[in-house]
PDB file of C-alpha atoms in Angstrom:
ATOM      1  CA  ALA A 844      -0.064   0.067   0.020  1.00  0.00           C
ATOM      2  CA  GLN A 845       1.179   3.490  -0.758  1.00  0.00           C
ATOM      3  CA  THR A 846       2.039   5.695   1.950  1.00  0.00           C
ATOM      4  CA  VAL A 847       2.352   9.538   2.377  1.00  0.00           C
ATOM      5  CA  THR A 848       4.503  10.942   4.937  1.00  0.00           C
ATOM      6  CA  GLN A 849       4.603  14.734   6.074  1.00  0.00           C
ATOM      7  CA  SER A 850       7.049  15.193   8.641  1.00  0.00           C
ATOM      8  CA  GLN A 851       6.250  18.888   9.733  1.00  0.00           C
ATOM      9  CA  PRO A 852       3.100  19.094  11.868  1.00  0.00           C
ATOM     10  CA  GLU A 853       3.603  22.846  12.046  1.00  0.00           C
ATOM     11  CA  MET A 854       5.612  25.313  10.081  1.00  0.00           C
ATOM     12  CA  SER A 855       5.591  29.090  10.339  1.00  0.00           C
ATOM     13  CA  VAL A 856       6.901  31.920   8.017  1.00  0.00           C
ATOM     14  CA  GLN A 857       7.115  35.690   7.953  1.00  0.00           C
ATOM     15  CA  GLU A 858       5.056  37.258   5.514  1.00  0.00           C
ATOM     16  CA  ALA A 859       6.892  37.656   2.171  1.00  0.00           C
ATOM     17  CA  GLU A 860       9.621  35.136   3.048  1.00  0.00           C
ATOM     18  CA  THR A 861       9.913  31.687   1.550  1.00  0.00           C
ATOM     19  CA  VAL A 862       8.989  28.456   2.999  1.00  0.00           C
ATOM     20  CA  THR A 863       9.290  24.572   2.474  1.00  0.00           C
ATOM     21  CA  LEU A 864       6.931  22.010   3.403  1.00  0.00           C
ATOM     22  CA  SER A 865       8.108  18.532   2.872  1.00  0.00           C
ATOM     23  CA  CYS A 866       6.665  15.473   1.871  1.00  0.00           C
ATOM     24  CA  THR A 867       7.743  11.736   1.118  1.00  0.00           C
ATOM     25  CA  TYR A 868       6.002   8.809  -0.162  1.00  0.00           C
ATOM     26  CA  ASP A 869       6.291   5.330  -0.477  1.00  0.00           C
ATOM     27  CA  THR A 870       5.056   3.293  -3.933  1.00  0.00           C
ATOM     28  CA  SER A 871       6.205   0.448  -6.101  1.00  0.00           C
ATOM     29  CA  GLU A 872       4.561   2.177  -8.956  1.00  0.00           C
ATOM     30  CA  SER A 873       6.192   4.138 -11.713  1.00  0.00           C
ATOM     31  CA  ASP A 874       3.558   6.108 -13.086  1.00  0.00           C
ATOM     32  CA  TYR A 875       1.209   8.066 -10.427  1.00  0.00           C
ATOM     33  CA  TYR A 876       0.534  11.711  -9.736  1.00  0.00           C
ATOM     34  CA  LEU A 877       1.140  13.989  -6.759  1.00  0.00           C
ATOM     35  CA  PHE A 878      -0.825  16.479  -5.530  1.00  0.00           C
ATOM     36  CA  TRP A 879      -0.697  19.581  -2.916  1.00  0.00           C
ATOM     37  CA  TYR A 880      -3.813  20.511  -1.249  1.00  0.00           C
ATOM     38  CA  LYS A 881      -4.610  23.476   0.950  1.00  0.00           C
ATOM     39  CA  GLN A 882      -7.545  23.316   3.561  1.00  0.00           C
ATOM     40  CA  PRO A 883      -7.764  26.929   4.953  1.00  0.00           C
ATOM     41  CA  PRO A 884     -10.350  27.590   8.105  1.00  0.00           C
ATOM     42  CA  SER A 885     -13.388  26.879   5.745  1.00  0.00           C
ATOM     43  CA  ARG A 886     -12.395  23.284   4.975  1.00  0.00           C
ATOM     44  CA  GLN A 887     -12.738  23.416   1.569  1.00  0.00           C
ATOM     45  CA  MET A 888     -10.094  21.433  -0.264  1.00  0.00           C
ATOM     46  CA  ILE A 889      -8.153  23.574  -2.734  1.00  0.00           C
ATOM     47  CA  LEU A 890      -5.689  22.203  -5.145  1.00  0.00           C
ATOM     48  CA  VAL A 891      -2.386  23.964  -5.067  1.00  0.00           C
ATOM     49  CA  ILE A 892      -0.130  22.060  -7.481  1.00  0.00           C
ATOM     50  CA  ARG A 893       0.016  18.689  -8.961  1.00  0.00           C
ATOM     51  CA  GLN A 894       3.044  16.904 -10.689  1.00  0.00           C
ATOM     52  CA  GLU A 895       2.832  13.693 -12.798  1.00  0.00           C
ATOM     53  CA  ALA A 896       5.528  11.309 -11.886  1.00  0.00           C
ATOM     54  CA  TYR A 897       6.675  10.723 -15.771  1.00  0.00           C
ATOM     55  CA  LYS A 898       7.348  14.593 -15.902  1.00  0.00           C
ATOM     56  CA  GLN A 899      11.174  15.471 -14.951  1.00  0.00           C
ATOM     57  CA  GLN A 900      10.274  19.039 -15.024  1.00  0.00           C
ATOM     58  CA  ASN A 901       9.486  20.335 -11.479  1.00  0.00           C
ATOM     59  CA  ALA A 902       5.581  22.099 -11.444  1.00  0.00           C
ATOM     60  CA  THR A 903       5.002  25.925 -10.581  1.00  0.00           C
ATOM     61  CA  GLU A 904       1.933  28.121 -10.092  1.00  0.00           C
ATOM     62  CA  ASN A 905       2.865  31.435  -9.404  1.00  0.00           C
ATOM     63  CA  ARG A 906       4.158  31.452  -6.070  1.00  0.00           C
ATOM     64  CA  PHE A 907       4.322  27.701  -5.650  1.00  0.00           C
ATOM     65  CA  SER A 908       6.757  25.344  -7.015  1.00  0.00           C
ATOM     66  CA  VAL A 909       7.962  21.812  -6.154  1.00  0.00           C
ATOM     67  CA  ASN A 910      10.785  19.964  -5.572  1.00  0.00           C
ATOM     68  CA  PHE A 911      10.042  16.450  -7.198  1.00  0.00           C
ATOM     69  CA  GLN A 912      12.998  13.934  -6.475  1.00  0.00           C
ATOM     70  CA  LYS A 913      11.218  10.576  -7.947  1.00  0.00           C
ATOM     71  CA  ALA A 914      14.494   8.414  -6.745  1.00  0.00           C
ATOM     72  CA  ALA A 915      14.263   9.623  -3.393  1.00  0.00           C
ATOM     73  CA  LYS A 916      10.249   9.750  -3.335  1.00  0.00           C
ATOM     74  CA  SER A 917      10.350  13.256  -2.403  1.00  0.00           C
ATOM     75  CA  PHE A 918       8.032  15.837  -3.060  1.00  0.00           C
ATOM     76  CA  SER A 919       8.239  19.260  -1.327  1.00  0.00           C
ATOM     77  CA  LEU A 920       6.506  22.472  -1.961  1.00  0.00           C
ATOM     78  CA  LYS A 921       7.948  25.925  -1.775  1.00  0.00           C
ATOM     79  CA  ILE A 922       6.020  28.858  -1.190  1.00  0.00           C
ATOM     80  CA  SER A 923       7.895  31.969  -1.963  1.00  0.00           C
ATOM     81  CA  ASP A 924       6.601  35.573  -0.853  1.00  0.00           C
ATOM     82  CA  SER A 925       4.563  34.049   1.629  1.00  0.00           C
ATOM     83  CA  GLN A 926       0.912  35.873   2.236  1.00  0.00           C
ATOM     84  CA  LEU A 927      -1.547  36.106   5.064  1.00  0.00           C
ATOM     85  CA  GLY A 928      -3.858  34.112   3.075  1.00  0.00           C
ATOM     86  CA  ASP A 929      -1.556  31.067   2.747  1.00  0.00           C
ATOM     87  CA  ALA A 930      -1.986  30.219   6.323  1.00  0.00           C
ATOM     88  CA  ALA A 931      -3.790  26.960   5.994  1.00  0.00           C
ATOM     89  CA  MET A 932      -3.218  23.108   6.749  1.00  0.00           C
ATOM     90  CA  TYR A 933      -1.407  21.804   3.403  1.00  0.00           C
ATOM     91  CA  PHE A 934      -1.911  17.956   2.713  1.00  0.00           C
ATOM     92  CA  CYS A 935       0.368  16.166   0.163  1.00  0.00           C
ATOM     93  CA  ALA A 936      -1.490  13.548  -1.629  1.00  0.00           C
ATOM     94  CA  TYR A 937      -0.445  10.500  -3.856  1.00  0.00           C
ATOM     95  CA  ILE A 938      -2.803   8.991  -6.497  1.00  0.00           C
ATOM     96  CA  ASP A 939      -2.236   6.001  -8.805  1.00  0.00           C
ATOM     97  CA  LEU A 940      -2.045   6.629 -12.482  1.00  0.00           C
ATOM     98  CA  LEU A 941      -5.537   4.673 -13.575  1.00  0.00           C
ATOM     99  CA  PRO A 942      -6.515   5.000 -17.635  1.00  0.00           C
ATOM    100  CA  ASP A 943      -9.925   5.730 -16.699  1.00  0.00           C
ATOM    101  CA  GLY A 944      -9.070   8.048 -14.033  1.00  0.00           C
ATOM    102  CA  ALA A 945     -10.581   6.320 -10.925  1.00  0.00           C
ATOM    103  CA  GLY A 946      -7.406   6.370  -9.035  1.00  0.00           C
ATOM    104  CA  LYS A 947      -8.171   6.724  -5.298  1.00  0.00           C
ATOM    105  CA  SER A 948      -5.846   8.919  -3.286  1.00  0.00           C
ATOM    106  CA  THR A 949      -3.393   8.712  -0.183  1.00  0.00           C
ATOM    107  CA  PHE A 950      -3.247  11.789   1.868  1.00  0.00           C
ATOM    108  CA  GLY A 951      -0.291  12.575   4.514  1.00  0.00           C
ATOM    109  CA  ASP A 952      -1.210  13.991   7.989  1.00  0.00           C
ATOM    110  CA  GLY A 953      -0.957  17.425   6.937  1.00  0.00           C
ATOM    111  CA  THR A 954       1.508  20.547   7.892  1.00  0.00           C
ATOM    112  CA  THR A 955      -0.146  23.570   9.553  1.00  0.00           C
ATOM    113  CA  LEU A 956       1.206  26.587   7.983  1.00  0.00           C
ATOM    114  CA  THR A 957       1.320  29.993   9.992  1.00  0.00           C
ATOM    115  CA  VAL A 958       2.113  33.187   8.242  1.00  0.00           C
ATOM    116  CA  LYS A 959       3.331  35.989  10.658  1.00  0.00           C
ATOM    117  CA  PRO A 960       2.564  39.217   9.601  1.00  0.00           C
TER     118      PRO A 960
ATOM    119  CA  GLY B 606     -12.191  21.764 -12.865  1.00  0.00           C
ATOM    120  CA  ALA B 607     -15.663  20.194 -11.606  1.00  0.00           C
ATOM    121  CA  VAL B 608     -18.014  22.117  -8.988  1.00  0.00           C
ATOM    122  CA  VAL B 609     -18.999  19.651  -6.145  1.00  0.00           C
ATOM    123  CA  SER B 610     -21.868  20.751  -3.776  1.00  0.00           C
ATOM    124  CA  GLN B 611     -22.920  18.998  -0.576  1.00  0.00           C
ATOM    125  CA  HIS B 612     -25.703  18.918   1.228  1.00  0.00           C
ATOM    126  CA  PRO B 613     -26.219  19.370   4.192  1.00  0.00           C
ATOM    127  CA  SER B 614     -23.396  21.555   5.144  1.00  0.00           C
ATOM    128  CA  TRP B 615     -24.173  20.909   8.789  1.00  0.00           C
ATOM    129  CA  VAL B 616     -26.539  18.204  10.615  1.00  0.00           C
ATOM    130  CA  ILE B 617     -27.315  17.675  14.207  1.00  0.00           C
ATOM    131  CA  CYS B 618     -29.134  14.386  14.942  1.00  0.00           C
ATOM    132  CA  LYS B 619     -30.234  12.240  17.973  1.00  0.00           C
ATOM    133  CA  SER B 620     -28.318   8.947  18.681  1.00  0.00           C
ATOM    134  CA  GLY B 621     -29.871   6.053  17.042  1.00  0.00           C
ATOM    135  CA  THR B 622     -31.344   8.298  13.860  1.00  0.00           C
ATOM    136  CA  SER B 623     -29.918   8.269  10.086  1.00  0.00           C
ATOM    137  CA  VAL B 624     -28.421  10.681   8.256  1.00  0.00           C
ATOM    138  CA  LYS B 625     -28.186  11.246   4.763  1.00  0.00           C
ATOM    139  CA  ILE B 626     -25.523  13.399   3.154  1.00  0.00           C
ATOM    140  CA  GLU B 627     -25.757  14.152  -0.472  1.00  0.00           C
ATOM    141  CA  CYS B 628     -22.752  14.700  -2.927  1.00  0.00           C
ATOM    142  CA  ARG B 629     -23.514  16.491  -6.497  1.00  0.00           C
ATOM    143  CA  SER B 630     -21.271  17.239  -9.332  1.00  0.00           C
ATOM    144  CA  LEU B 631     -22.555  19.918 -10.767  1.00  0.00           C
ATOM    145  CA  ASP B 632     -21.155  20.312 -14.193  1.00  0.00           C
ATOM    146  CA  PHE B 633     -19.065  17.146 -14.592  1.00  0.00           C
ATOM    147  CA  GLN B 634     -20.608  13.907 -15.123  1.00  0.00           C
ATOM    148  CA  ALA B 635     -18.906  11.827 -12.331  1.00  0.00           C
ATOM    149  CA  THR B 636     -18.286   7.802 -13.168  1.00  0.00           C
ATOM    150  CA  THR B 637     -16.440   7.979  -9.726  1.00  0.00           C
ATOM    151  CA  MET B 638     -16.928   9.712  -6.495  1.00  0.00           C
ATOM    152  CA  PHE B 639     -14.833   9.315  -3.005  1.00  0.00           C
ATOM    153  CA  TRP B 640     -16.201   9.693   0.197  1.00  0.00           C
ATOM    154  CA  TYR B 641     -13.567  10.731   3.197  1.00  0.00           C
ATOM    155  CA  ARG B 642     -13.878  10.969   6.746  1.00  0.00           C
ATOM    156  CA  GLN B 643     -11.809  13.936   8.666  1.00  0.00           C
ATOM    157  CA  PHE B 644     -11.789  14.397  12.530  1.00  0.00           C
ATOM    158  CA  PRO B 645     -10.376  17.824  13.766  1.00  0.00           C
ATOM    159  CA  LYS B 646      -7.029  18.803  12.511  1.00  0.00           C
ATOM    160  CA  GLN B 647      -6.419  15.463  11.252  1.00  0.00           C
ATOM    161  CA  SER B 648      -6.003  13.859   7.915  1.00  0.00           C
ATOM    162  CA  LEU B 649      -8.754  12.803   5.244  1.00  0.00           C
ATOM    163  CA  MET B 650      -9.094   9.074   5.445  1.00  0.00           C
ATOM    164  CA  LEU B 651     -11.046   7.327   2.316  1.00  0.00           C
ATOM    165  CA  MET B 652     -13.923   5.720   3.577  1.00  0.00           C
ATOM    166  CA  ALA B 653     -15.331   4.121  -0.325  1.00  0.00           C
ATOM    167  CA  THR B 654     -15.126   4.845  -3.832  1.00  0.00           C
ATOM    168  CA  SER B 655     -18.392   5.232  -5.161  1.00  0.00           C
ATOM    169  CA  ASN B 656     -19.248   4.285  -8.849  1.00  0.00           C
ATOM    170  CA  GLU B 657     -22.198   5.025 -10.520  1.00  0.00           C
ATOM    171  CA  GLY B 658     -24.626   2.023 -11.220  1.00  0.00           C
ATOM    172  CA  SER B 659     -22.772  -0.542  -9.164  1.00  0.00           C
ATOM    173  CA  LYS B 660     -21.964  -1.075  -5.308  1.00  0.00           C
ATOM    174  CA  ALA B 661     -19.386   0.874  -3.756  1.00  0.00           C
ATOM    175  CA  THR B 662     -15.794  -0.310  -2.831  1.00  0.00           C
ATOM    176  CA  TYR B 663     -15.144   0.312   1.043  1.00  0.00           C
ATOM    177  CA  GLU B 664     -12.018   0.707   2.287  1.00  0.00           C
ATOM    178  CA  GLN B 665     -10.727  -1.368   5.500  1.00  0.00           C
ATOM    179  CA  GLY B 666     -12.031  -1.045   8.610  1.00  0.00           C
ATOM    180  CA  VAL B 667     -15.187   0.798   7.128  1.00  0.00           C
ATOM    181  CA  GLU B 668     -18.514  -0.765   8.146  1.00  0.00           C
ATOM    182  CA  LYS B 669     -20.650  -1.242   5.037  1.00  0.00           C
ATOM    183  CA  ASP B 670     -24.148  -1.633   6.569  1.00  0.00           C
ATOM    184  CA  LYS B 671     -22.968   1.473   8.821  1.00  0.00           C
ATOM    185  CA  PHE B 672     -22.048   3.903   6.114  1.00  0.00           C
ATOM    186  CA  LEU B 673     -24.696   3.097   2.876  1.00  0.00           C
ATOM    187  CA  ILE B 674     -23.368   4.543  -0.157  1.00  0.00           C
ATOM    188  CA  ASN B 675     -25.356   4.799  -3.157  1.00  0.00           C
ATOM    189  CA  HIS B 676     -24.410   6.366  -6.823  1.00  0.00           C
ATOM    190  CA  ALA B 677     -27.462   6.277  -8.596  1.00  0.00           C
ATOM    191  CA  SER B 678     -26.676   8.569 -11.433  1.00  0.00           C
ATOM    192  CA  LEU B 679     -23.576  10.569 -13.025  1.00  0.00           C
ATOM    193  CA  THR B 680     -24.305  13.694 -10.654  1.00  0.00           C
ATOM    194  CA  LEU B 681     -25.548  12.110  -7.286  1.00  0.00           C
ATOM    195  CA  SER B 682     -23.799  10.031  -4.750  1.00  0.00           C
ATOM    196  CA  THR B 683     -25.435   9.826  -1.282  1.00  0.00           C
ATOM    197  CA  LEU B 684     -23.796   8.659   2.021  1.00  0.00           C
ATOM    198  CA  THR B 685     -26.143   7.646   4.896  1.00  0.00           C
ATOM    199  CA  VAL B 686     -24.995   7.109   8.046  1.00  0.00           C
ATOM    200  CA  THR B 687     -27.234   4.714   9.790  1.00  0.00           C
ATOM    201  CA  SER B 688     -28.086   4.509  13.401  1.00  0.00           C
ATOM    202  CA  ALA B 689     -25.599   7.354  14.299  1.00  0.00           C
ATOM    203  CA  HIS B 690     -23.782   7.274  17.380  1.00  0.00           C
ATOM    204  CA  PRO B 691     -21.634  10.144  18.969  1.00  0.00           C
ATOM    205  CA  GLU B 692     -18.515   8.640  17.705  1.00  0.00           C
ATOM    206  CA  ASP B 693     -19.764   8.974  13.941  1.00  0.00           C
ATOM    207  CA  SER B 694     -19.560  12.450  14.638  1.00  0.00           C
ATOM    208  CA  SER B 695     -16.996  13.950  12.292  1.00  0.00           C
ATOM    209  CA  PHE B 696     -16.260  15.870   9.212  1.00  0.00           C
ATOM    210  CA  TYR B 697     -17.593  14.166   5.827  1.00  0.00           C
ATOM    211  CA  ILE B 698     -15.993  14.835   2.425  1.00  0.00           C
ATOM    212  CA  CYS B 699     -16.791  13.735  -1.083  1.00  0.00           C
ATOM    213  CA  SER B 700     -14.803  14.405  -4.221  1.00  0.00           C
ATOM    214  CA  VAL B 701     -15.092  13.909  -7.594  1.00  0.00           C
ATOM    215  CA  GLY B 702     -12.574  12.273 -10.026  1.00  0.00           C
ATOM    216  CA  ASP B 703     -11.846  13.081 -13.270  1.00  0.00           C
ATOM    217  CA  THR B 704     -10.341  11.555 -16.206  1.00  0.00           C
ATOM    218  CA  TYR B 705      -6.925  13.018 -15.481  1.00  0.00           C
ATOM    219  CA  ASN B 706      -6.883  11.759 -11.908  1.00  0.00           C
ATOM    220  CA  GLU B 707      -7.234  14.998 -10.067  1.00  0.00           C
ATOM    221  CA  GLN B 708      -9.977  14.938  -7.480  1.00  0.00           C
ATOM    222  CA  PHE B 709     -12.474  17.987  -7.001  1.00  0.00           C
ATOM    223  CA  PHE B 710     -13.593  18.472  -3.507  1.00  0.00           C
ATOM    224  CA  GLY B 711     -16.950  19.343  -2.106  1.00  0.00           C
ATOM    225  CA  PRO B 712     -17.259  21.549   0.797  1.00  0.00           C
ATOM    226  CA  GLY B 713     -17.708  18.815   3.211  1.00  0.00           C
ATOM    227  CA  THR B 714     -20.600  18.023   5.579  1.00  0.00           C
ATOM    228  CA  ARG B 715     -20.440  18.313   9.275  1.00  0.00           C
ATOM    229  CA  LEU B 716     -22.494  15.727  11.245  1.00  0.00           C
ATOM    230  CA  THR B 717     -22.893  15.928  15.175  1.00  0.00           C
ATOM    231  CA  VAL B 718     -24.800  13.440  16.859  1.00  0.00           C
ATOM    232  CA  LEU B 719     -25.808  14.148  20.432  1.00  0.00           C
TER     233      LEU B 719
END
Protein backbone atom coordinates (compact mmCIF):
# COMPACT_ATOMS: atom_id res chain seq x y z
CA ALA A 1 0.00 0.00 0.00
CA GLN A 2 1.10 3.51 -0.71
CA THR A 3 2.03 5.75 2.19
CA VAL A 4 2.56 9.49 2.36
CA THR A 5 4.54 11.12 5.15
CA GLN A 6 4.60 14.77 6.11
CA SER A 7 7.16 15.11 8.86
CA GLN A 8 6.34 18.69 9.81
CA PRO A 9 3.06 18.95 11.76
CA GLU A 10 3.46 22.72 12.01
CA MET A 11 5.47 25.36 10.21
CA SER A 12 5.58 29.11 10.41
CA VAL A 13 6.90 31.76 8.06
CA GLN A 14 7.21 35.50 8.07
CA GLU A 15 5.09 37.33 5.53
CA ALA A 16 6.98 37.80 2.22
CA GLU A 17 9.48 35.08 3.13
CA THR A 18 9.86 31.61 1.63
CA VAL A 19 8.91 28.34 3.26
CA THR A 20 9.29 24.72 2.19
CA LEU A 21 6.95 21.93 3.26
CA SER A 22 8.28 18.41 3.02
CA CYS A 23 6.58 15.24 1.81
CA THR A 24 7.87 11.76 1.19
CA TYR A 25 5.97 8.80 -0.15
CA ASP A 26 6.38 5.14 -0.72
CA THR A 27 5.15 3.26 -3.76
CA SER A 28 6.17 0.44 -6.03
CA GLU A 29 4.45 2.05 -9.01
CA SER A 30 6.31 3.99 -11.69
CA ASP A 31 3.40 6.09 -12.91
CA TYR A 32 1.36 8.16 -10.52
CA TYR A 33 0.31 11.68 -9.63
CA LEU A 34 1.28 13.83 -6.68
CA PHE A 35 -0.69 16.79 -5.40
CA TRP A 36 -0.52 19.48 -2.79
CA TYR A 37 -3.87 20.58 -1.41
CA LYS A 38 -4.59 23.51 0.86
CA GLN A 39 -7.34 23.40 3.46
CA PRO A 40 -8.10 26.81 5.00
CA PRO A 41 -10.34 27.22 8.07
CA SER A 42 -13.38 26.93 5.80
CA ARG A 43 -12.26 23.30 5.32
CA GLN A 44 -12.75 23.46 1.55
CA MET A 45 -9.96 21.48 -0.08
CA ILE A 46 -8.19 23.57 -2.72
CA LEU A 47 -5.71 22.20 -5.23
CA VAL A 48 -2.40 24.04 -5.03
CA ILE A 49 -0.24 22.16 -7.50
CA ARG A 50 0.06 18.79 -9.23
CA GLN A 51 2.95 16.76 -10.59
CA GLU A 52 2.86 13.80 -12.95
CA ALA A 53 5.55 11.29 -12.04
CA TYR A 54 6.64 10.79 -15.64
CA LYS A 55 7.53 14.46 -15.97
CA GLN A 56 11.02 15.36 -14.87
CA GLN A 57 10.34 19.08 -14.84
CA ASN A 58 9.15 20.42 -11.51
CA ALA A 59 5.68 21.93 -11.57
CA THR A 60 5.20 25.61 -10.77
CA GLU A 61 2.08 27.70 -10.17
CA ASN A 62 2.85 31.35 -9.57
CA ARG A 63 4.37 31.52 -6.05
CA PHE A 64 4.13 27.76 -5.55
CA SER A 65 6.67 25.30 -6.84
CA VAL A 66 7.68 21.75 -6.09
CA ASN A 67 10.94 19.88 -5.82
CA PHE A 68 10.10 16.43 -7.14
CA GLN A 69 12.81 13.82 -6.56
CA LYS A 70 11.40 10.59 -7.97
CA ALA A 71 14.28 8.34 -6.97
CA ALA A 72 14.20 9.66 -3.43
CA LYS A 73 10.38 9.62 -3.43
CA SER A 74 10.31 13.17 -2.21
CA PHE A 75 7.85 15.90 -3.16
CA SER A 76 8.36 19.18 -1.31
CA LEU A 77 6.34 22.36 -1.76
CA LYS A 78 7.99 25.78 -1.80
CA ILE A 79 5.90 28.86 -1.17
CA SER A 80 7.62 32.08 -2.15
CA ASP A 81 6.64 35.57 -1.01
CA SER A 82 4.31 34.13 1.60
CA GLN A 83 1.03 35.92 2.13
CA LEU A 84 -1.37 35.94 5.06
CA GLY A 85 -3.88 34.09 2.91
CA ASP A 86 -1.49 31.18 2.59
CA ALA A 87 -2.14 30.23 6.20
CA ALA A 88 -3.85 26.86 6.12
CA MET A 89 -3.33 23.15 6.54
CA TYR A 90 -1.45 21.67 3.60
CA PHE A 91 -1.85 18.07 2.53
CA CYS A 92 0.40 16.09 0.25
CA ALA A 93 -1.49 13.44 -1.73
CA TYR A 94 -0.56 10.51 -3.92
CA ILE A 95 -2.86 9.08 -6.59
CA ASP A 96 -2.27 6.00 -8.68
CA LEU A 97 -2.40 6.55 -12.41
CA LEU A 98 -5.32 4.62 -13.83
CA PRO A 99 -6.59 4.82 -17.42
CA ASP A 100 -10.14 5.68 -16.44
CA GLY A 101 -9.09 8.28 -13.92
CA ALA A 102 -10.52 6.38 -10.99
CA GLY A 103 -7.36 6.27 -8.93
CA LYS A 104 -7.91 6.69 -5.23
CA SER A 105 -5.73 8.96 -3.22
CA THR A 106 -3.61 8.63 -0.12
CA PHE A 107 -3.10 11.74 1.98
CA GLY A 108 -0.34 12.72 4.36
CA ASP A 109 -1.18 13.84 7.87
CA GLY A 110 -0.91 17.49 6.92
CA THR A 111 1.23 20.49 7.85
CA THR A 112 -0.34 23.51 9.51
CA LEU A 113 1.25 26.66 8.10
CA THR A 114 1.13 29.89 10.06
CA VAL A 115 2.05 33.15 8.34
CA LYS A 116 3.27 35.90 10.65
CA PRO A 117 2.68 39.52 9.64
CA GLY B 1 -12.42 21.81 -12.82
CA ALA B 2 -15.57 20.15 -11.58
CA VAL B 3 -17.81 21.99 -9.14
CA VAL B 4 -19.00 19.79 -6.30
CA SER B 5 -21.68 20.58 -3.75
CA GLN B 6 -22.69 18.83 -0.57
CA HIS B 7 -25.92 19.03 1.37
CA PRO B 8 -26.41 19.65 4.18
CA SER B 9 -23.33 21.59 5.27
CA TRP B 10 -24.06 20.85 8.94
CA VAL B 11 -26.45 18.40 10.51
CA ILE B 12 -27.20 17.63 14.14
CA CYS B 13 -29.11 14.48 14.96
CA LYS B 14 -30.04 12.32 17.89
CA SER B 15 -28.26 9.09 18.60
CA GLY B 16 -29.94 6.16 16.84
CA THR B 17 -31.27 8.11 13.88
CA SER B 18 -30.05 7.91 10.29
CA VAL B 19 -28.63 10.80 8.34
CA LYS B 20 -28.26 11.19 4.59
CA ILE B 21 -25.58 13.38 3.02
CA GLU B 22 -25.77 14.28 -0.65
CA CYS B 23 -22.84 14.94 -2.95
CA ARG B 24 -23.57 16.51 -6.32
CA SER B 25 -21.28 17.07 -9.28
CA LEU B 26 -22.75 20.22 -10.79
CA ASP B 27 -20.95 20.43 -14.10
CA PHE B 28 -19.26 17.10 -14.63
CA GLN B 29 -20.58 13.60 -15.16
CA ALA B 30 -18.83 11.69 -12.44
CA THR B 31 -18.38 7.98 -12.92
CA THR B 32 -16.41 7.87 -9.71
CA MET B 33 -16.90 9.73 -6.46
CA PHE B 34 -15.01 9.33 -3.22
CA TRP B 35 -16.14 9.70 0.38
CA TYR B 36 -13.74 10.81 3.10
CA ARG B 37 -13.95 11.32 6.82
CA GLN B 38 -11.86 13.91 8.61
CA PHE B 39 -11.45 14.45 12.34
CA PRO B 40 -10.35 17.88 13.59
CA LYS B 41 -6.81 18.76 12.58
CA GLN B 42 -6.29 15.33 11.08
CA SER B 43 -5.92 13.96 7.60
CA LEU B 44 -8.60 12.80 5.21
CA MET B 45 -9.33 9.12 5.53
CA LEU B 46 -10.85 7.48 2.47
CA MET B 47 -13.99 5.60 3.43
CA ALA B 48 -15.19 4.32 0.08
CA THR B 49 -15.12 4.70 -3.66
CA SER B 50 -18.53 5.20 -5.19
CA ASN B 51 -19.04 3.94 -8.73
CA GLU B 52 -22.09 4.95 -10.72
CA GLY B 53 -24.46 2.07 -11.23
CA SER B 54 -22.56 -0.42 -9.12
CA LYS B 55 -21.78 -1.17 -5.51
CA ALA B 56 -19.35 1.03 -3.65
CA THR B 57 -15.91 -0.23 -2.73
CA TYR B 58 -15.25 0.23 0.97
CA GLU B 59 -11.86 0.65 2.60
CA GLN B 60 -10.74 -1.81 5.20
CA GLY B 61 -12.30 -1.14 8.57
CA VAL B 62 -15.28 0.81 7.23
CA GLU B 63 -18.61 -0.81 8.06
CA LYS B 64 -20.68 -1.23 4.91
CA ASP B 65 -23.94 -1.55 6.81
CA LYS B 66 -23.15 1.54 8.85
CA PHE B 67 -22.22 3.81 5.98
CA LEU B 68 -24.51 3.17 3.03
CA ILE B 69 -23.39 4.66 -0.24
CA ASN B 70 -25.55 5.02 -3.32
CA HIS B 71 -24.36 6.41 -6.64
CA ALA B 72 -27.50 6.24 -8.70
CA SER B 73 -26.61 8.83 -11.31
CA LEU B 74 -23.57 10.50 -12.81
CA THR B 75 -24.20 13.62 -10.76
CA LEU B 76 -25.32 12.35 -7.38
CA SER B 77 -23.86 10.13 -4.70
CA THR B 78 -25.32 9.79 -1.22
CA LEU B 79 -23.83 8.66 2.07
CA THR B 80 -26.28 7.49 4.72
CA VAL B 81 -25.01 7.09 8.25
CA THR B 82 -27.35 4.55 9.78
CA SER B 83 -28.16 4.42 13.49
CA ALA B 84 -25.72 7.23 14.13
CA HIS B 85 -23.86 7.42 17.43
CA PRO B 86 -21.71 10.17 18.94
CA GLU B 87 -18.52 8.49 17.69
CA ASP B 88 -19.79 9.00 14.13
CA SER B 89 -19.57 12.75 14.64
CA SER B 90 -17.06 13.99 12.12
CA PHE B 91 -16.53 16.01 8.98
CA TYR B 92 -17.48 14.13 5.83
CA ILE B 93 -16.10 15.20 2.47
CA CYS B 94 -16.88 13.90 -0.99
CA SER B 95 -14.82 14.31 -4.12
CA VAL B 96 -15.24 13.76 -7.82
CA GLY B 97 -12.50 12.11 -9.83
CA ASP B 98 -11.94 13.28 -13.38
CA THR B 99 -10.26 11.53 -16.27
CA TYR B 100 -6.92 13.12 -15.40
CA ASN B 101 -6.85 11.55 -11.93
CA GLU B 102 -7.49 14.90 -10.31
CA GLN B 103 -10.06 15.13 -7.54
CA PHE B 104 -12.40 18.03 -6.91
CA PHE B 105 -13.74 18.28 -3.42
CA GLY B 106 -17.07 19.28 -2.01
CA PRO B 107 -17.22 21.78 0.86
CA GLY B 108 -17.86 19.04 3.38
CA THR B 109 -20.62 18.18 5.84
CA ARG B 110 -20.24 18.46 9.57
CA LEU B 111 -22.16 15.75 11.40
CA THR B 112 -22.85 16.09 15.10
CA VAL B 113 -24.59 13.21 16.85
CA LEU B 114 -26.01 14.01 20.26
